[in-house]
Amino acid sequence: MSTLRFKALETLPFKDFRKDNSVEIPAKLSELFCENVFSENTMREYLTKEAFQSIMDAIKKGTKIQRLIADQVAVAMKDWAMSKGVTHYTHWFQPLTGSTAEKHDSFFTPIEGGRAIERFSGNLLIQQEPDASSFPNGGIRNTFEARGYTAWDPTSPAFIMGTTLCIPSIFISYTGETLDYKAPLLRALHAVDEAATNVMQYFDKNVTKVTPTLGWEQEYFLVDSALYQSRPDLVLTGKTLLGHSPAKGQQLDDHYFGSIPTRVMNFMKELEVECMKLGIPVTTRHNEVAPNQFELAPMFEEVNVAVDHNSLLMDVMARIAHRHHFHILFHEKPFAGVNGSGKHNNWSLATDTGENLLSPGKNPKKNLQFLTFFVNAIKAVHEYADLLRASIASASNDHRLGANEAPPAIISVFIGSQLFRVLEELEKVTEGKLSPDEKTDLKLNVVGKIPEILLDNTDRNRTSPFAFTGNKFEIRAVGSSANCAESMTVMNTIAAKQLSDFKKEVDALIETGLKKDEAIFNVLREYIKQCKNIMFEGDGYSDDWALEAEKRGLNNWKTTPEALKQEMNQKFLDLYEEIGIFNHREVEARNEIKLEKYSTVIDIEARVLSDIARNHIIPSALKYQNRLIENVKGLKEIFGEEEFKKLAKEQMSLITNISENISTIKLGVETLMKAREAAKAISESQEQAEDYCNKVKPLFDVIRDASDDLEMMVDDELWPMTKYREMLFTK
């Protein structure tokens, strides 16, 4: 066995396999919930009534918090945090790097007389000034323009990590452009709240606020830390660039929902305890399809809090995995030939009166309300499918989309055959004023029966990127490493735009003399006609669907550069500006950042692959080939020429095959490096990304195929890379 692999296996924490490392868990996990969160209950305890009400108004009504109140909140936060051993605070934010960021400052403040106190003011709570020069900005600012601001988001509660008070914040440039995921998301949430509340006045005038909700499902892989460290490709890129598939992978489907290994269960138990303390309401854990792949999911929450919780969870998971001698992989496709990982985003709308707007009611009026939001969601996706596709585009997600564990890149909507038939009935609605019989038939026999239909709804369609699953839409195409905010910003933006347009169209018909219900039915009928091409109930993996989608005029942007190019469509630029999410410059900057990230990821992968191939694979193959040559020479000395030809035939064939694969790898690396250098020299971001996609990335396969062939030829003791069978089946 190679030295690298031997050391990796030698350092496995075998003692941990033999004892229970489980953390102490109380009889009720609920006793821990929000223990380390400046929650509503904690605020009631630490804040004055005036300060508490001000925070609640900011959360529920979006009102501003006065400086005097901010001072009170800051002191209360400090006192609460210090009672739990906290010494520092930080504005916790989500820059466009894809990870979270924080700069810690101490409460410690020197005062006269050689003394010191702990101090935290409203000014420090509301705003900080981290260095913004090294964060992605898409050309908005120069490197020497370092100033940026983080600003407190009172709608997401502060929390404690270790000895640090973390304050969720937005991040903006000195000139006011957004440099993070949170700021545009908050704008989108405000827009859809306003638009949906206006539409709800048709049905319930008591509704004064509509809150988008999100329930994400996080998939991930666990790999033993020692084995992870033995794979340079995993360490540097988050995925394996080489590796022959094991004889047994996921073919038997025996891992899915199977018994959770003890060592993994210990990790999950500690993770759940920490999640409870941080107010992350995780409720589900299970084995996923691939070996060493798992999933957890929480209860639904308000979108902004849910996004923060998912970003926080990914940080916590990595830390706890380390304590259990695991490394966690969020890459969408870390292992070729087995299931990849996604992060399904389940989206809905809830009112301040306790209703889910995507859940049917008990009477025709409530079902007309359901159909209004249901059809408008479909119409929004139909109108802005390319924008939704761009929101989930990344180099890592390209490996997953269209494979047998993720929907294709074609954006379609699945609603189930029964609901599809309901929409077909609505499509037949007479234009203009309805007769009494038509109205009765429609309300009782079509709209009135929706709850009964949904009790036995069509099976969920895992091949659809946007599927209705009973009382929510599931965006299945989001990648496991992604920040949920990007797809949620797009979804809520397009929903806000669509609901605003719907309200205008219905009001215009009412002004012509139509009654409210008739006007709603007329508009919905037209929407259904316009959207039929995006509704698809079949197998999204089939080749037939790709052909059918093309006939329907649906786009199939298979790669990130293709998808991101659509983002700059004038229609989308105008949408963002109209709804108040981004100005044109901000969209251009974000597009530039994503293109640059794509090119950088492929460039790093190319360099790592070339390095491993030249410095690990070829030398090991040559070493084994030399052994074979020595063996052949020995056979020739012992046996005569005729006998030697018979005995050495297989060895000679093996030597030849090794030589051919070594030559293929060497030539492949040289070709790859030339292609990489040519792509890197391109200055225009879109063109460069396309070059990396079309001319650099395809060359990986030549090197990988030859290397994987060698893996099956070279002596296991000499092979330098930890193999799939060793990484995927650790217990």
XYZ file of C-alpha atoms in Angstrom:
731
model
C 0.000 0.000 0.000
C 1.306 3.506 -0.825
C 2.790 5.540 2.016
C 0.081 8.207 1.706
C -2.769 5.727 1.888
C -1.077 3.684 4.601
C -0.649 6.734 6.819
C -4.264 7.728 6.231
C -5.603 4.336 7.214
C -3.141 4.047 10.083
C -4.446 7.244 11.672
C -8.105 6.253 11.577
C -9.585 6.760 15.072
C -10.378 3.086 15.676
C -11.069 3.703 19.353
C -13.953 5.908 18.315
C -15.464 2.970 16.440
C -15.553 0.921 19.635
C -17.051 3.349 22.080
C -20.117 5.539 22.147
C -19.070 9.161 21.728
C -22.630 10.357 22.006
C -23.251 13.631 23.794
C -25.505 13.866 26.792
C -29.007 14.628 25.587
C -31.877 15.695 27.850
C -35.140 13.784 27.866
C -36.650 16.579 25.758
C -34.661 18.314 23.019
C -37.187 21.130 23.286
C -35.590 22.071 26.625
C -32.514 23.203 24.674
C -34.361 25.104 21.946
C -33.028 28.671 21.488
C -30.775 28.355 24.540
C -28.071 30.312 22.677
C -30.414 32.667 20.801
C -31.484 36.201 21.690
C -35.013 34.980 21.094
C -38.366 36.630 21.659
C -38.629 35.110 25.138
C -35.098 36.239 26.012
C -35.863 39.742 24.748
C -38.962 39.890 26.941
C -36.744 39.113 29.915
C -33.902 41.533 29.137
C -35.571 44.445 27.316
C -37.879 47.207 28.460
C -41.431 47.039 27.102
C -40.662 49.960 24.797
C -37.514 48.345 23.385
C -39.189 44.960 23.023
C -42.136 46.458 21.127
C -39.764 48.381 18.878
C -37.969 45.150 17.914
C -41.292 43.370 17.288
C -42.487 46.253 15.093
C -39.231 46.097 13.122
C -39.714 42.359 12.572
C -43.417 42.424 11.742
C -43.909 45.863 10.190
C -40.451 46.820 8.964
C -40.325 49.991 11.082
C -36.982 51.577 11.914
C -35.373 51.246 15.336
C -34.393 54.513 16.997
C -30.808 55.016 18.243
C -31.927 55.270 21.873
C -33.719 51.927 21.562
C -30.686 50.435 19.815
C -28.563 51.393 22.837
C -30.987 49.581 25.126
C -30.963 46.502 22.892
C -27.162 46.509 22.724
C -26.805 46.602 26.510
C -29.385 43.833 26.889
C -27.637 41.679 24.274
C -24.285 42.196 26.011
C -25.650 41.358 29.458
C -27.367 38.220 28.183
C -24.332 37.104 26.199
C -21.892 37.740 29.058
C -24.097 35.692 31.376
C -23.234 32.796 29.061
C -19.481 33.406 29.043
C -19.307 35.503 25.868
C -16.338 37.887 25.503
C -16.599 39.081 21.871
C -19.197 40.137 19.326
C -19.291 40.071 15.530
C -21.488 41.165 12.663
C -22.153 37.808 10.988
C -22.777 38.222 7.258
C -22.930 36.307 3.978
C -20.653 37.823 1.308
C -20.679 36.598 -2.283
C -17.920 34.075 -1.556
C -20.547 31.421 -0.796
C -19.538 31.127 2.862
C -20.183 33.211 5.972
C -17.867 35.925 7.283
C -17.173 37.498 10.667
C -14.757 39.924 12.329
C -14.646 39.551 16.125
C -14.342 42.521 18.467
C -14.070 42.372 22.243
C -16.506 43.911 24.721
C -13.357 44.837 26.650
C -12.771 48.606 26.819
C -9.915 50.279 28.797
C -10.887 53.287 30.910
C -9.002 55.780 33.042
C -6.985 54.690 36.051
C -5.671 51.515 34.467
C -9.085 49.918 34.671
C -11.346 48.297 32.073
C -15.020 47.519 31.564
C -17.184 45.603 29.073
C -19.021 47.964 26.753
C -21.365 47.553 23.750
C -23.342 50.477 22.311
C -26.195 50.908 19.883
C -23.801 52.358 17.302
C -21.691 49.190 17.422
C -24.808 47.024 17.212
C -26.272 48.827 14.226
C -23.188 49.173 12.061
C -19.601 48.002 11.676
C -16.943 48.665 9.062
C -15.095 45.520 7.945
C -12.524 45.682 5.161
C -14.458 45.090 1.921
C -11.522 45.145 -0.479
C -10.935 41.388 -0.625
C -14.546 40.284 -1.009
C -16.013 39.700 -4.487
C -17.507 42.906 -5.898
C -17.678 42.370 -9.669
C -15.784 45.541 -10.486
C -18.018 47.826 -8.410
C -14.951 49.083 -6.515
C -11.170 49.109 -6.763
C -8.927 47.036 -4.505
C -7.649 50.157 -2.754
C -11.221 51.208 -1.899
C -11.462 49.131 1.240
C -14.455 50.557 3.049
C -17.631 48.491 3.395
C -20.387 48.382 5.988
C -22.238 45.649 7.832
C -25.639 46.645 9.207
C -27.707 44.770 11.797
C -30.720 42.808 10.557
C -33.158 42.826 13.522
C -35.499 40.381 11.746
C -33.023 37.520 12.301
C -32.126 36.865 15.955
C -28.594 37.179 17.319
C -26.990 33.966 18.552
C -23.935 32.701 20.414
C -21.191 30.595 18.859
C -18.573 29.590 21.419
C -17.647 32.812 23.226
C -18.855 35.162 20.475
C -22.163 36.986 20.098
C -23.093 36.777 16.387
C -25.339 39.501 14.971
C -26.881 38.667 11.555
C -26.154 41.574 9.220
C -26.279 42.802 5.653
C -23.095 43.852 3.828
C -22.942 46.848 1.502
C -20.230 48.869 -0.224
C -19.226 52.413 0.707
C -21.285 53.641 -2.254
C -24.356 51.654 -1.226
C -24.329 48.630 -3.561
C -25.154 45.277 -1.995
C -22.222 42.895 -1.587
C -24.040 39.983 0.047
C -26.953 37.563 -0.263
C -29.106 38.923 2.566
C -29.805 42.512 1.454
C -31.463 41.630 -1.886
C -33.354 38.786 -0.206
C -34.846 41.185 2.340
C -35.926 43.476 -0.496
C -37.562 40.572 -2.344
C -39.390 39.449 0.795
C -40.750 42.956 1.325
C -41.888 43.113 -2.306
C -43.752 39.807 -2.253
C -45.321 40.648 1.117
C -46.719 43.866 -0.322
C -47.934 42.269 -3.569
C -49.468 39.181 -1.934
C -51.172 41.234 0.787
C -52.784 43.406 -1.869
C -54.125 40.329 -3.673
C -55.375 38.894 -0.377
C -57.731 41.867 -0.021
C -59.939 40.097 -2.589
C -60.406 37.241 -0.143
C -59.708 38.374 3.437
C -59.330 42.018 4.405
C -58.042 40.985 7.843
C -54.735 39.924 6.291
C -52.132 42.665 6.750
C -48.936 40.704 6.103
C -47.867 37.742 3.944
C -44.662 35.949 4.893
C -42.800 33.666 2.470
C -41.693 30.438 4.135
C -38.873 28.040 3.364
C -38.136 24.487 4.373
C -34.766 23.342 3.023
C -33.478 19.777 2.878
C -29.698 19.524 3.245
C -27.865 16.554 1.696
C -24.201 15.886 2.437
C -21.437 13.267 2.484
C -19.247 12.283 5.430
C -15.693 11.076 4.790
C -13.189 10.021 7.406
C -10.842 12.947 8.095
C -7.670 10.900 7.592
C -8.886 9.558 4.239
C -9.976 13.053 3.225
C -6.499 14.427 3.954
C -4.967 11.672 1.804
C -6.838 12.927 -1.279
C -5.371 16.210 -2.624
C -8.309 16.607 -5.004
C -10.856 16.447 -2.174
C -8.873 18.888 -0.052
C -8.380 21.425 -2.833
C -11.581 21.120 -4.872
C -14.157 19.417 -2.639
C -14.581 16.559 -5.152
C -12.654 13.568 -6.458
C -11.132 14.259 -9.860
C -9.995 10.644 -10.210
C -11.220 7.313 -8.927
C -12.573 4.055 -10.287
C -16.103 3.158 -9.216
C -16.199 0.420 -6.562
C -17.720 -2.949 -7.401
C -20.499 -2.161 -4.945
C -21.864 1.347 -4.851
C -25.558 2.140 -4.513
C -26.832 -0.561 -6.885
C -28.637 -2.533 -4.163
C -30.380 0.564 -2.766
C -29.480 -0.776 0.670
C -28.153 2.480 2.086
C -31.248 4.631 1.473
C -33.203 4.991 4.736
C -31.030 2.189 6.163
C -29.759 1.890 9.705
C -27.531 4.877 10.524
C -23.958 3.784 11.421
C -23.073 4.300 15.095
C -20.255 6.723 14.436
C -22.459 8.805 12.144
C -25.294 8.696 14.662
C -22.980 10.128 17.314
C -22.199 13.002 14.955
C -25.905 13.526 14.247
C -26.812 13.547 17.947
C -24.292 16.242 18.783
C -25.321 18.208 15.704
C -28.973 18.139 16.735
C -28.121 19.336 20.238
C -26.194 22.304 18.824
C -28.990 23.021 16.348
C -31.545 23.115 19.154
C -29.406 25.548 21.133
C -29.125 27.790 18.056
C -32.854 27.674 17.351
C -32.521 25.623 14.149
C -35.624 23.365 14.272
C -34.158 20.219 12.662
C -36.569 17.300 12.806
C -35.461 14.809 10.121
C -32.296 12.711 9.689
C -31.693 9.707 7.453
C -29.322 7.863 5.140
C -29.483 9.086 1.556
C -29.099 7.027 -1.629
C -25.298 6.899 -1.922
C -22.999 5.246 0.628
C -21.840 7.753 3.266
C -24.493 10.236 2.095
C -27.040 11.647 4.542
C -29.755 14.268 4.859
C -31.305 16.464 7.518
C -34.225 18.859 7.315
C -35.928 21.372 9.642
C -39.443 22.652 10.150
C -40.562 25.482 7.862
C -39.499 28.991 8.865
C -39.732 32.535 7.552
C -37.419 32.675 4.523
C -34.821 35.110 5.881
C -34.411 33.173 9.135
C -34.408 29.853 7.256
C -31.605 31.058 4.955
C -29.557 32.247 7.936
C -30.145 28.950 9.688
C -28.973 26.952 6.679
C -25.774 28.993 6.353
C -25.179 28.669 10.088
C -25.920 24.943 9.984
C -23.265 24.338 7.323
C -20.681 26.024 9.573
C -21.791 24.019 12.605
C -21.829 20.742 10.666
C -18.213 21.219 9.573
C -17.064 21.934 13.137
C -18.883 19.017 14.712
C -17.831 16.632 11.942
C -14.207 17.529 12.741
C -14.729 16.536 16.390
C -15.946 13.131 15.206
C -12.971 12.683 12.848
C -15.144 13.275 9.787
C -14.880 15.798 6.997
C -18.194 16.965 5.572
C -18.650 17.349 1.811
C -21.274 19.754 0.491
C -20.066 19.507 -3.122
C -22.927 18.528 -5.436
C -20.993 15.621 -6.981
C -17.959 14.632 -4.892
C -17.897 11.065 -6.263
C -18.467 10.023 -9.875
C -20.965 7.256 -10.473
C -22.967 7.720 -7.261
C -25.767 9.990 -6.155
C -25.034 13.709 -5.885
C -26.286 16.110 -3.220
C -28.942 18.791 -3.488
C -30.694 21.250 -1.231
C -34.398 21.165 -2.035
C -36.081 24.497 -1.286
C -39.729 24.095 -0.273
C -41.421 27.471 -0.738
C -44.826 28.757 0.275
C -46.648 31.883 1.481
C -48.253 32.315 4.915
C -50.528 35.067 6.218
C -50.541 36.767 9.603
C -53.955 35.131 10.134
C -52.385 31.666 10.085
C -53.170 30.535 6.537
C -50.905 28.777 4.044
C -51.845 30.346 0.712
C -50.777 27.234 -1.207
C -53.054 24.978 0.796
C -56.698 24.473 -0.301
C -59.500 25.397 2.069
C -62.834 23.899 3.042
C -65.036 25.960 0.740
C -65.013 27.313 -2.838
C -63.964 30.798 -1.696
C -60.813 29.479 -0.003
C -60.104 27.243 -2.982
C -60.370 30.185 -5.362
C -57.842 31.900 -3.117
C -55.613 28.808 -3.349
C -55.940 28.693 -7.149
C -55.051 32.361 -7.400
C -51.689 31.951 -5.684
C -51.103 28.502 -7.190
C -51.597 29.636 -10.799
C -49.688 32.875 -10.238
C -46.686 30.914 -8.950
C -46.733 28.798 -12.117
C -47.094 31.921 -14.269
C -44.133 33.536 -12.497
C -41.926 30.530 -13.242
C -43.172 30.437 -16.828
C -42.287 34.085 -17.408
C -38.919 33.987 -15.637
C -37.750 30.375 -16.023
C -34.330 31.427 -17.314
C -33.766 33.644 -14.287
C -34.653 30.789 -11.930
C -32.268 28.513 -13.862
C -29.457 31.062 -13.529
C -30.016 31.275 -9.765
C -28.984 27.635 -9.273
C -26.080 27.659 -11.749
C -22.580 26.737 -10.553
C -19.637 24.651 -11.699
C -20.396 22.042 -9.045
C -24.147 21.869 -9.731
C -23.480 21.290 -13.453
C -22.234 17.809 -12.520
C -25.530 16.995 -10.819
C -28.326 18.485 -12.937
C -29.791 15.949 -15.319
C -28.214 12.969 -13.575
C -30.396 10.349 -11.938
C -30.654 12.163 -8.631
C -31.526 15.673 -9.800
C -33.909 17.342 -12.237
C -32.695 18.409 -15.682
C -31.643 21.957 -16.546
C -34.970 22.416 -18.379
C -37.269 24.386 -16.072
C -40.717 22.795 -15.988
C -43.542 22.620 -13.449
C -45.104 19.441 -12.063
C -48.522 19.734 -10.394
C -49.968 16.215 -10.630
C -52.536 14.902 -13.075
C -55.578 15.710 -10.902
C -54.696 19.372 -10.475
C -53.765 19.523 -14.145
C -57.332 18.429 -14.954
C -58.686 21.133 -12.641
C -56.719 23.736 -14.576
C -58.059 22.307 -17.834
C -61.569 22.841 -16.489
C -60.722 26.397 -15.528
C -59.371 26.961 -19.011
C -62.875 26.333 -20.340
C -64.328 29.218 -18.325
C -66.445 31.475 -20.518
C -64.779 34.776 -21.278
C -66.460 37.710 -19.615
C -69.523 37.411 -17.404
C -70.496 33.955 -16.128
C -74.060 32.689 -16.132
C -75.469 31.581 -12.743
C -75.278 27.927 -13.831
C -71.683 28.291 -15.021
C -70.674 29.975 -11.775
C -72.359 27.276 -9.655
C -70.849 24.443 -11.689
C -67.404 26.019 -11.515
C -67.453 26.654 -7.776
C -69.068 23.402 -6.660
C -67.855 20.829 -9.155
C -64.390 22.179 -10.012
C -63.066 24.528 -7.358
C -65.016 22.957 -4.507
C -63.507 19.507 -5.007
C -59.852 20.506 -4.828
C -59.325 19.344 -1.200
C -60.705 15.894 -2.086
C -58.395 15.720 -5.094
C -55.318 16.574 -3.064
C -56.050 13.823 -0.528
C -55.026 11.350 -3.229
C -52.661 13.496 -5.253
C -50.381 12.168 -7.953
C -47.046 10.793 -6.758
C -44.225 13.314 -6.280
C -42.049 13.783 -9.356
C -38.371 13.856 -8.409
C -37.388 14.651 -12.005
C -39.143 18.040 -11.939
C -37.164 21.144 -10.960
C -40.326 22.900 -9.701
C -42.911 20.532 -8.247
C -46.103 21.128 -6.280
C -46.109 18.769 -3.300
C -49.473 19.304 -1.621
C -49.156 22.689 0.103
C -45.878 24.110 -1.257
C -43.662 24.237 -4.307
C -40.391 22.342 -4.114
C -37.451 23.832 -6.024
C -35.431 20.637 -6.426
C -32.591 21.949 -8.566
C -30.766 23.956 -5.868
C -27.293 22.541 -5.177
C -26.195 21.318 -1.758
C -23.361 23.855 -1.452
C -25.485 26.825 -2.538
C -26.723 29.664 -0.384
C -30.535 29.351 -0.387
C -30.811 33.128 -0.603
C -30.080 33.311 -4.323
C -32.923 31.069 -5.496
C -35.227 32.521 -2.814
C -34.459 36.079 -3.941
C -35.419 35.143 -7.498
C -38.516 33.161 -6.483
C -39.910 35.923 -4.293
C -39.012 38.635 -6.801
C -40.813 36.941 -9.681
C -43.769 36.093 -7.419
C -44.006 39.748 -6.371
C -43.947 40.904 -9.982
C -46.525 38.359 -11.079
C -48.935 39.056 -8.211
C -48.678 42.798 -8.871
C -49.519 42.263 -12.543
C -52.398 39.962 -11.590
C -53.884 42.597 -9.289
C -53.740 45.210 -12.045
C -55.432 42.893 -14.568
C -58.206 41.859 -12.178
C -58.877 45.457 -11.119
C -59.076 46.493 -14.767
C -61.743 43.836 -15.438
C -63.697 44.815 -12.324
C -63.768 48.380 -13.619
C -65.498 47.085 -16.783
C -68.373 45.783 -14.664
C -67.345 42.191 -13.990
C -67.771 40.880 -10.479
C -64.633 40.087 -8.505
C -64.852 36.285 -8.833
C -65.590 36.502 -12.548
C -62.644 38.819 -13.081
C -60.342 36.462 -11.165
C -61.540 33.437 -13.146
C -61.045 35.271 -16.432
C -57.464 36.259 -15.626
C -56.582 32.796 -14.298
C -57.995 31.220 -17.452
C -55.676 33.291 -19.629
C -52.708 32.463 -17.418
C -53.414 28.737 -17.694
C -53.499 28.984 -21.481
C -50.203 30.854 -21.528
C -48.477 28.453 -19.121
C -49.488 25.045 -20.460
C -46.176 24.550 -22.239
C -44.202 24.618 -18.970
C -46.396 22.068 -17.172
C -45.038 18.542 -17.532
C -46.099 15.396 -15.699
C -43.674 12.832 -17.143
C -40.082 11.668 -16.793
C -37.728 14.639 -16.890
C -34.748 12.317 -17.437
C -35.987 10.941 -20.746
C -34.520 11.985 -24.089
C -38.072 12.373 -25.349
C -38.689 15.172 -22.849
C -35.676 17.137 -24.115
C -37.106 16.932 -27.650
C -40.616 17.749 -26.467
C -39.369 20.694 -24.376
C -37.630 22.116 -27.431
C -40.890 21.888 -29.402
C -42.644 23.712 -26.560
C -40.078 26.496 -26.697
C -38.533 25.710 -23.304
C -34.843 26.438 -22.949
C -32.303 23.821 -21.945
C -29.281 25.690 -20.604
C -27.127 22.738 -19.576
C -24.049 24.645 -18.411
C -23.402 27.517 -16.049
C -22.011 29.902 -18.704
C -25.120 29.335 -20.841
C -27.416 29.908 -17.860
C -25.602 33.002 -16.578
C -25.651 34.608 -20.009
C -29.456 34.737 -19.781
C -29.220 36.696 -16.541
C -28.223 39.790 -18.512
C -31.438 39.761 -20.551
C -32.900 43.269 -20.519
C -36.206 41.821 -19.348
C -34.556 40.581 -16.154
C -32.531 43.745 -15.615
C -35.739 45.768 -15.827
C -37.542 43.363 -13.499
C -34.966 43.753 -10.741
C -35.012 47.536 -11.061
C -38.824 47.723 -11.135
C -39.234 45.602 -7.997
C -36.338 47.383 -6.282
C -34.007 44.423 -5.797
C -30.920 45.474 -7.789
C -29.930 48.292 -10.066
C -28.405 47.335 -13.413
C -24.860 47.787 -12.121
C -25.438 45.385 -9.238
C -26.811 42.694 -11.553
C -23.824 43.093 -13.866
C -21.432 42.883 -10.918
C -23.030 39.723 -9.538
C -23.063 38.136 -12.953
C -19.371 38.958 -13.307
C -18.629 37.424 -9.889
C -20.404 34.182 -10.749
C -18.678 33.876 -14.118
C -15.288 34.534 -12.553
C -15.978 31.980 -9.839
C -16.947 29.391 -12.451
C -13.740 29.966 -14.415
C -11.634 29.918 -11.253
C -13.156 26.637 -10.081
C -12.466 24.924 -13.417
C -8.959 26.413 -13.485
C -8.170 25.060 -10.008
C -9.559 21.643 -10.901
C -7.425 21.567 -14.062
C -4.258 22.394 -12.147
C -4.988 19.893 -9.363
C -5.800 17.130 -11.844
C -2.607 17.796 -13.796
C -0.539 17.842 -10.623
C -1.959 14.547 -9.330
C -1.602 12.880 -12.718
C 2.034 13.917 -13.153
C 3.248 13.607 -9.555
C 1.191 10.686 -8.233
C -0.384 8.552 -10.958
C 2.396 8.368 -13.568
C 5.245 7.663 -11.066
C 3.220 4.892 -9.383
C 2.312 3.347 -12.718
C 5.954 3.446 -13.846
C 7.081 1.860 -10.587
C 4.672 -1.030 -11.073
C 5.584 -1.308 -14.736
C 9.258 -1.601 -13.774
C 8.368 -4.460 -11.436
C 6.629 -6.215 -14.291
C 9.602 -5.644 -16.594
C 11.947 -7.156 -13.994
C 9.590 -10.094 -13.660
C 9.532 -10.595 -17.444
C 13.328 -10.473 -17.579
C 13.467 -13.133 -14.883
C 11.076 -15.378 -16.769
C 13.192 -15.079 -19.891
C 16.316 -16.112 -17.978
C 14.641 -19.161 -16.426
C 12.611 -20.464 -19.367
C 13.435 -20.960 -23.021
C 12.233 -18.608 -25.729
C 9.150 -20.638 -26.682
C 8.013 -21.227 -23.090
C 8.753 -17.605 -22.233
C 6.441 -16.304 -24.974
C 3.584 -18.342 -23.545
C 4.231 -17.427 -19.924
C 4.968 -13.721 -20.437
C 2.109 -12.982 -22.807
C -0.206 -11.472 -20.159
C 2.594 -9.527 -18.456
C 3.688 -8.067 -21.789
C 0.110 -7.076 -22.564
C -0.172 -5.413 -19.150
C 3.108 -3.550 -19.658
C 1.851 -2.323 -23.027
C -1.500 -1.184 -21.582
C 0.242 0.681 -18.782
C 2.513 2.414 -21.293
C -0.448 3.418 -23.445
C -2.324 4.879 -20.483
C 0.756 6.706 -19.233
C 1.207 8.226 -22.690
C -2.468 9.190 -22.784
C -2.193 10.906 -19.402
C 1.031 12.721 -20.303
C -0.366 13.995 -23.589
C -3.690 14.800 -21.907
C -2.014 16.899 -19.224
C 0.010 18.826 -21.804
C -3.131 19.501 -23.854
C -5.075 20.495 -20.740
C -2.429 22.939 -19.577
C -2.296 24.632 -22.986
C -6.089 24.924 -23.077
C -6.111 26.279 -19.515
C -3.494 28.914 -20.322
C -5.444 30.007 -23.395
C -8.675 30.314 -21.381
C -6.955 32.195 -18.566
C -5.640 34.772 -21.052
C -9.175 35.766 -22.102
C -10.199 39.026 -20.427
C -13.962 39.062 -21.046
C -15.726 37.049 -18.301
C -18.512 35.443 -20.343
C -16.152 34.407 -23.129
C -13.610 33.095 -20.631
C -16.210 31.004 -18.793
C -17.424 29.536 -22.083
C -13.843 28.645 -23.016
C -13.249 26.903 -19.688
C -16.559 25.081 -20.102
C -16.206 23.978 -23.714
C -12.450 23.641 -24.215
C -10.876 22.980 -20.804
C -13.377 20.946 -18.797
C -13.937 18.209 -21.475
C -10.211 17.380 -21.368
C -10.567 16.166 -17.781
C -12.279 12.989 -18.972
C -9.324 11.805 -21.068
C -6.956 11.989 -18.098
C -9.462 10.510 -15.698
C -10.356 7.550 -17.910
C -6.698 6.613 -18.386
C -5.977 7.028 -14.673
C -9.007 4.954 -13.655
C -7.861 2.230 -16.048
C -4.447 2.256 -14.372
C -6.082 2.000 -10.962
C -7.421 -1.405 -12.014
C -3.972 -2.518 -13.273
C -1.462 -1.217 -10.725
C -0.680 -3.155 -7.550
C -2.951 -1.908 -4.740
C 0.088 -1.402 -2.493
C 1.597 1.022 -5.002
C -1.537 2.976 -5.905
C -1.105 6.487 -4.408
C -4.746 7.570 -4.045
C -7.238 6.409 -1.426
C -9.866 4.496 -3.385
C -13.614 4.901 -3.562
C -14.192 1.602 -1.783
C -12.171 2.919 1.177
C -13.813 6.352 1.365
C -17.427 5.396 0.741
C -17.717 2.580 3.236
C -16.166 3.931 6.442
C -18.290 3.191 9.477
